[in-house]
Tab-separated table of C-alpha atoms in Angstrom:
chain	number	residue	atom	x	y	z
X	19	UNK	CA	42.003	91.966	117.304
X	20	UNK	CA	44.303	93.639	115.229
X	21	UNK	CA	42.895	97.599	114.248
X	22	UNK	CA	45.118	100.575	112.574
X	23	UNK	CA	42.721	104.041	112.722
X	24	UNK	CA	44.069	106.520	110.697
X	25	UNK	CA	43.486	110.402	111.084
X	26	UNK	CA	44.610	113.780	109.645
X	27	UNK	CA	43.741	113.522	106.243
X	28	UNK	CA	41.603	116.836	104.820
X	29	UNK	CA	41.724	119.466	102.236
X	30	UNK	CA	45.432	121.011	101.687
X	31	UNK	CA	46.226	123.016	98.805
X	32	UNK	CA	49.043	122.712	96.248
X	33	UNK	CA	52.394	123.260	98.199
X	34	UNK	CA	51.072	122.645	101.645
X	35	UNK	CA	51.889	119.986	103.558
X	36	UNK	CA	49.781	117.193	105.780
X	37	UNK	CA	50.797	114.480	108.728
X	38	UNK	CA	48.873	111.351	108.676
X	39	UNK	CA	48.832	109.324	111.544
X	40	UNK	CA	47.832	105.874	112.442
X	41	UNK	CA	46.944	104.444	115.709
X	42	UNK	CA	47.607	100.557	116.108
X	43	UNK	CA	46.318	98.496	118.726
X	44	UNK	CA	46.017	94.321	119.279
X	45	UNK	CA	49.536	93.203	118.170
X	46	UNK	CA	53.230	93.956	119.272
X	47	UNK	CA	53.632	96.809	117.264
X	48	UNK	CA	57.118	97.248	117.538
X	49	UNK	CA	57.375	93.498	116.012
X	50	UNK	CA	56.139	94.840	112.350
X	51	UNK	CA	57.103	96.855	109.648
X	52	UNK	CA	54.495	99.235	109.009
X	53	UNK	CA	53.415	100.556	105.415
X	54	UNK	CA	51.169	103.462	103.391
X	55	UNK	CA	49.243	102.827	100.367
X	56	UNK	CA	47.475	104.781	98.325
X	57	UNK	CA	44.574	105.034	96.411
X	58	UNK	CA	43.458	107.871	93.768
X	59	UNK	CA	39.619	108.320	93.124
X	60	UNK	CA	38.648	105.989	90.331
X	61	UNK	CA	42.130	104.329	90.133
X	62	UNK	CA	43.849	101.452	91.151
X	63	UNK	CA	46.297	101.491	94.575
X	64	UNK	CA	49.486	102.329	94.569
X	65	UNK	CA	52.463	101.347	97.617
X	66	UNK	CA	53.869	104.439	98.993
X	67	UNK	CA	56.317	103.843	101.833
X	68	UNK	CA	57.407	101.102	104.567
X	69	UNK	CA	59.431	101.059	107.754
X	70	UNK	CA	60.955	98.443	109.138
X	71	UNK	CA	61.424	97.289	112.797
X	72	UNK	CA	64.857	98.483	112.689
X	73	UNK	CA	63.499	102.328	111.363
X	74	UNK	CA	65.200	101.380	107.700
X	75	UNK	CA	62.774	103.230	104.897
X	76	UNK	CA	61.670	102.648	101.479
X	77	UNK	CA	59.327	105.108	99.126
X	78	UNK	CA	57.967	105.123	95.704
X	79	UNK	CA	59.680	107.412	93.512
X	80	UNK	CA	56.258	109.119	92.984
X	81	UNK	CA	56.511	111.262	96.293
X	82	UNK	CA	60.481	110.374	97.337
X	83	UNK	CA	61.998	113.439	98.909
X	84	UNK	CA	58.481	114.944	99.512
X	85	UNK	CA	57.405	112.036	102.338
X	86	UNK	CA	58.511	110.978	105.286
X	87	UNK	CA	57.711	107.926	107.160
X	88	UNK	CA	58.127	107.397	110.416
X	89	UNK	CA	57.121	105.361	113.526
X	90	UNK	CA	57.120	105.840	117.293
X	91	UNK	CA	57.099	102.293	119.121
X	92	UNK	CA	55.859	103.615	122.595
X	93	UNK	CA	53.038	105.057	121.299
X	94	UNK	CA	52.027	101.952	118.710
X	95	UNK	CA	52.008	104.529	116.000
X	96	UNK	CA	52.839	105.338	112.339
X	97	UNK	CA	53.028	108.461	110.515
X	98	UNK	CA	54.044	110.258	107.456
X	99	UNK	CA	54.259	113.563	106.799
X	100	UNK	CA	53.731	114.988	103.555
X	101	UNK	CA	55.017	118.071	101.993
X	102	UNK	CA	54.968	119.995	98.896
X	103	UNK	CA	51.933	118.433	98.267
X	104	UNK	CA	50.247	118.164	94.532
X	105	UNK	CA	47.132	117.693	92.635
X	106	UNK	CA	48.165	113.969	91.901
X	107	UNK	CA	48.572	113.150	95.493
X	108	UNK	CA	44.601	113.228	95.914
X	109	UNK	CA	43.831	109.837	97.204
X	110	UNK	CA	42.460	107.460	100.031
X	111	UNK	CA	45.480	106.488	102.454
X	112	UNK	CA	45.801	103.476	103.589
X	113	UNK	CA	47.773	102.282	106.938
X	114	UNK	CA	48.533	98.564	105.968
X	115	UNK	CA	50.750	95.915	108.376
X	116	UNK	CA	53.253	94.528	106.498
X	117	UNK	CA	53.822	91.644	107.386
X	118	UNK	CA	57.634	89.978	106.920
X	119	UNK	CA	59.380	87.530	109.245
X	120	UNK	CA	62.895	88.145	108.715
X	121	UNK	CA	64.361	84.894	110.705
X	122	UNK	CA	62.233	82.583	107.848
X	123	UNK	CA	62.614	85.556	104.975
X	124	UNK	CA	59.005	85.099	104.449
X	125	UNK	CA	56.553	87.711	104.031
X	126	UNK	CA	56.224	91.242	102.362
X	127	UNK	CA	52.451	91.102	102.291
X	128	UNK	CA	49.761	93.943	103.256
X	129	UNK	CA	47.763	91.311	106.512
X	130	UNK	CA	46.261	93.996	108.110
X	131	UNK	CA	44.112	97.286	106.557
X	132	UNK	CA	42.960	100.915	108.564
X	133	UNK	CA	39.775	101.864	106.704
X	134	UNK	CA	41.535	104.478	105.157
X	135	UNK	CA	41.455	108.719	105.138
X	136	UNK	CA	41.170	110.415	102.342
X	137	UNK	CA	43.591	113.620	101.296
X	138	UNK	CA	42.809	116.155	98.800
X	139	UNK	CA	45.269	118.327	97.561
X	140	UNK	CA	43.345	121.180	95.633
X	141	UNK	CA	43.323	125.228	95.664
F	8	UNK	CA	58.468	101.199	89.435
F	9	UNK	CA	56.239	100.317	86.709
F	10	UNK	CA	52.842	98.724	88.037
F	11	UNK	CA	52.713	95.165	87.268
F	12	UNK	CA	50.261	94.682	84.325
F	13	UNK	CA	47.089	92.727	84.762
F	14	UNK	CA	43.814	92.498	82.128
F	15	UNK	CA	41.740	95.552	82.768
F	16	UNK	CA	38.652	93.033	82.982
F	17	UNK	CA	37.728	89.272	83.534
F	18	UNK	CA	34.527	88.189	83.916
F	19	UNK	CA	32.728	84.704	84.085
F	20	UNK	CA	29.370	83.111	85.016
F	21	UNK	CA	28.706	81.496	88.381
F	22	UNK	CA	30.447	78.045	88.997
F	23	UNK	CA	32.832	78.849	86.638
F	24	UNK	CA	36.412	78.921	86.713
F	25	UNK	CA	38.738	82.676	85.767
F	26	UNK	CA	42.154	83.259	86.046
F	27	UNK	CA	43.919	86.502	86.795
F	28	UNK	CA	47.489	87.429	85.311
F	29	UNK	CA	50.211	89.533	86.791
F	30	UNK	CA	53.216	90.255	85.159
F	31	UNK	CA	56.397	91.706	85.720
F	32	UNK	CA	59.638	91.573	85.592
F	33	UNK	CA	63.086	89.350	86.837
F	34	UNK	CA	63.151	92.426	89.062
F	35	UNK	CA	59.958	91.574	91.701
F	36	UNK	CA	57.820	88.790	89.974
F	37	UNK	CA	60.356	86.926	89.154
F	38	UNK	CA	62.468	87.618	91.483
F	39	UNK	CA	60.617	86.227	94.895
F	40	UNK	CA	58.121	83.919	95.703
F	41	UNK	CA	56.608	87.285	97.512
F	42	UNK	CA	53.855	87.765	95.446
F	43	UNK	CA	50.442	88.399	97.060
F	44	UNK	CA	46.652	89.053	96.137
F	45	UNK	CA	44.262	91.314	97.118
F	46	UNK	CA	40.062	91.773	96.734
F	47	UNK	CA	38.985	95.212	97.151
F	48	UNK	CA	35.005	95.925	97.067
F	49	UNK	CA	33.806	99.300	95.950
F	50	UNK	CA	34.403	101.569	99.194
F	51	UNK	CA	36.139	99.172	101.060
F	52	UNK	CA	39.523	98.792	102.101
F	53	UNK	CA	41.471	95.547	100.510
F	54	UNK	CA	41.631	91.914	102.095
F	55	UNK	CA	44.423	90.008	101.745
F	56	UNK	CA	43.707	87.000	99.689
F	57	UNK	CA	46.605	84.979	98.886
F	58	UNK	CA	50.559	85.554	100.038
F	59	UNK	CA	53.937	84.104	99.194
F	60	UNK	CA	52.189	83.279	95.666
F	61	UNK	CA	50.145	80.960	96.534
F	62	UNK	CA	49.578	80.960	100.560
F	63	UNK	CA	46.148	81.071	101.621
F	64	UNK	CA	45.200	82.907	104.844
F	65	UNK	CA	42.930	81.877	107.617
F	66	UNK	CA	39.586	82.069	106.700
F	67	UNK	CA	39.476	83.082	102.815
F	68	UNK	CA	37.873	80.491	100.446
F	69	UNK	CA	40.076	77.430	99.420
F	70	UNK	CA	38.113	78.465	95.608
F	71	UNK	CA	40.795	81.133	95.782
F	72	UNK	CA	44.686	79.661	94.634
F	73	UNK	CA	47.460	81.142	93.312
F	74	UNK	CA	50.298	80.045	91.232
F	75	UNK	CA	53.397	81.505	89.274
F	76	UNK	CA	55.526	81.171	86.484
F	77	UNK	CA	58.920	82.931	85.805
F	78	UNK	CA	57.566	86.660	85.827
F	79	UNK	CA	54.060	85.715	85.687
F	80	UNK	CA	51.801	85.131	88.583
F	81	UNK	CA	48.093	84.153	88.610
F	82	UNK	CA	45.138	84.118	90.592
F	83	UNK	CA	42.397	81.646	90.002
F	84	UNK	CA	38.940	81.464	91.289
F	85	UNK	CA	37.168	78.477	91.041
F	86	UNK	CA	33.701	78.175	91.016
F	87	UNK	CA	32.428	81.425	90.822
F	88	UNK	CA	30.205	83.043	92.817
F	89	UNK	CA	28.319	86.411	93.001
F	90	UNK	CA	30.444	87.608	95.902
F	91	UNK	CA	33.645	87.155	93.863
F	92	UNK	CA	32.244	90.428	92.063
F	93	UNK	CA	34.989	93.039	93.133
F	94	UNK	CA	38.800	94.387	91.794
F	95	UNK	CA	42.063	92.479	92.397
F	96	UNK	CA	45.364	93.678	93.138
F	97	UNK	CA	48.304	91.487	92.854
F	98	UNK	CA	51.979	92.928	94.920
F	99	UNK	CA	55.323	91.893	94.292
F	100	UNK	CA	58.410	92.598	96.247
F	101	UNK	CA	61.386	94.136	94.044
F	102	UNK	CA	65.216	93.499	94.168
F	103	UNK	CA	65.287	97.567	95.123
F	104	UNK	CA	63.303	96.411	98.390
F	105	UNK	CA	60.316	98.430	97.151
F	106	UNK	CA	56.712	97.078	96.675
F	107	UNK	CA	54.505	97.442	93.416
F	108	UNK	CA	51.411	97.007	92.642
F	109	UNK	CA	49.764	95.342	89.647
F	110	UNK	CA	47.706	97.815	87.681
F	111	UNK	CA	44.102	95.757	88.846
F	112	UNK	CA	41.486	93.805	87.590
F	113	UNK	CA	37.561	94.122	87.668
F	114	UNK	CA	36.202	90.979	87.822
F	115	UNK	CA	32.153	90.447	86.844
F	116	UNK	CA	30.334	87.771	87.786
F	117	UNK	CA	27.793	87.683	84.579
């Protein structure tokens, strides 16, 4: 069965920086774009960045030029790295599957869900 | 990347019938028929409930249907049941090949 684990989340102060990672296991990872979203304590969630099979990126404005995603194929696993890190970045992370099948142009929806690590960004 | 904007609340008595709204623009509601729903519980992560607007996945309720109109989208649940009790998240694709999420909705079962 399909499972994404996440890890690396923790305190980090304002500034600072943080890599999340992801472990997948039980599909063909390589086969999937790959995604982060977020969640802020009490609020709703919020898309942060995807990859796609062919390493192309996308991010939300919100943390654009402070994140980077980034995937590694042999080791079925997703990251993003996080700098200059602020008060406002304080949420759950989510490692999602995003599912799109490019030969039918069908997809861009979340299939799969990691339980999620939280990040807080305080001093 | 303005959230897409759904009512803050619904709420409904068992066996009933609620809809959801999402809207949003010509630039991701209305742009694709990628439009998908999510159920998120307190402390939980989401579930996936509908896709490609009104796609149902294996194993979620056929209560559970979604439609859309021009840059509107809507979730309905049909009779209403206590486990229904959670937030919803709708998700468009955008013509900038982003994502966005609708602002959410708390849905009570009275």
């Amino acid at each position: 069965q399909v499972q994404l684990v996440e890890s690396g989340g923790g305190l980090v102060k304002p500034g600072g920086s943080l890599r999340l990672s992801c472990a997948a296991s039980g599909f063909t990872f390589s086969e999937f774009y790959m995604s982060w979203v977020r969640q802020a304590p009490g609020k709703g969630l919020e898309w942060v960045s995807y990859i796609t099979t062919s390493w192309t990126v996308y991010y939300a404005d919100s943390v654009k030029g402070r994140v980077t995603i980034s995937r590694d194929n042999a080791k079925n696993s997703l990251s993003l790295q996080m700098n200059s890190l602020r008060a406002e970045d304080t949420a759950v992370y989510y490692c999602t599957r995003l599912y799109y099948n490019i030969m039918a142009d069908k997809g861009y929806h979340f299939d799969y869900w990691g339980q999620g690590i939280p990040v807080t960004v305080s001093s | 990347q303005s959230a897409l904007t759904q009512p803050a609340s619904v709420s409904g008595s068992p066996g009933q019938s609620i809809t959801i709204s999402c809207t949003g623009t010509s630039s991701d509601v209305g742009a694709y028929n990628f439009v998908s729903w999510y159920q998120q519980h307190p402390g939980k992560a989401p579930k996936l409930m509908i896709y490609e607007v009104s796609n149902r996945p294996s194993g979620v309720s056929n209560r559970f249907s979604g439609s859309k109109s021009g840059n509107t989208a809507s979730l309905i649940i049909s009779g209403l049941q206590a486990e229904d009790e959670a937030d919803y998240y709708c998700n468009s694709h955008t013509t900038s090949s982003t994502l966005v999420f609708g602002s959410g909705t708390k849905v009570t079962v009275l």
